[in-house]
Each structure stands twice: as C-alpha cells, then as structure tokens.
Amino acid sequence: MGIRRYKPTTPGRRGASVSDFAELTPGVKPEKTLLVPKRRKGGRNNQGVITARHRGGGHKRAYRLIDFRRNKDGVPARVHSIEYDPNRSARIALLHYVDGEKRYILAPNGLKQGAELMSGPEAPPAVGNCLPLRNIPMGMTIHNIELQPGRGGVLCRSAGTAAD
C-alpha cells in the first residue's frame, strides 16, 4: 500500500496522508454473491434509543464475506482481483478456485493479480498460501493466524500487521 503525502499548503494539510490505492485492480466491481447487507446502528440500542451521541451517517456499506478459515485444501485458486473493503483497513483478494467457487481472502503484502494460491499442509510456503505453522519456515512473515485449528484466523488481520 502506497502512501500519498500532501504538501503543507495549510496548517490542516501539514502532515496529512492518504492511501494511493495503486494496488487495487482497476475497473472491478465487488462479487455480488459474496456481499451481504450491513445494518448501521448509529449509536442506538435495540429499542432505538440513542445511547452513544454523535454517531452515525457516512456512506452506505455492504459487508464482504471473508474466508478466514482457508479450509479448501489441495484445490488451486487464482487471484482474480485485489479490491477495496470499506469495513477494514486491509485490502481483500478475490480468489477463483479451479472447481468454480469464489471466495474473498485478506490480501497479504506482495500478492499480485493472477497469482496461483493453495491451502493445506502440502502447499509450498509462498506469499498468499495457507498452511499449518509447523510447515512454515522460521523467520517467514505470516498473517491471519488461527489460535485453534479450524476456528479461523484471529491474529494479524489488520493492514500492515504481521508476525515472524
């Protein structure tokens, strides 16, 4: 993820920076089958009473169903696109599996469109592949770590986070 820094033309612009979105695949819409509606709370409880003031508004969001388990072992997948997710700081990648299934995953740093990915213990230790910790060499940077096998990744899921 590249960072675009603004020149200090005003006191408010001094030190300001935004993502340049250069890593996103241009002209790609989200996969409709992997979108679900997301209801906004706006600081209200189950009775509709405001319990946290000054909340709400903003642009409407749809939730992208992310595969945190990566349990499709032995089936190769190709990265179709790298996309923006309004619900998290990390980018997501749309995978097209050989059997026709489509899934979103958290996109690791260095993942490119068209890359071939695998899951399971027989997968090689490469960027984007998912394999058990015992099969990962020491010192390799990893993300989306499961605490209990089969429960899905819970550690290092935000943008820029990793474990060695």
Phi, psi and omega in degrees: 000119177277154180245131176258119181259139179270149174285149183282066180285333176222164177301327179287331180279340183298123179082002181281144178209150178221164176287145181268354175058024182289336183279351182284147176283122185288145173073022182250129176269157178296152177288117187296328182288345181253014178252138172230150180294147179241119181274134180268142180270321179063031178077016182252149179271192185291345178262000179086009181272135178292118178249342175229112186284160175065029176252159174110176182086198181087180183278146179295140182237149170245140182276131176268128179283113183259137177272098178274344183275323183051052187262014179268077187285139174078359180255116181289151179224151178247139178284113181278319182199156171254125188234164176274140175238117182289348185265356182209164181278337181278154173279159178238154180241135176268121180258136171251111179281160182297327181279003175102350181285149178238138179214149171266142171229165172288129184277118176286162178295128180099355179285133183243157176296136180092355180291149179261124182241157178219158174233157176112170183293338181270359180288141178288149179285091180226168181299124177096343179282152182242121181211163180298153182301326181294340180264359181265129180293152180299139177088353179282137180282130182229164178213174178053060188269133175276138173274326176232132183303131178088354183269348180098153182291137180231342182253147174058054181254347182278162181297134177084357180265146180198165175233152180257000000 
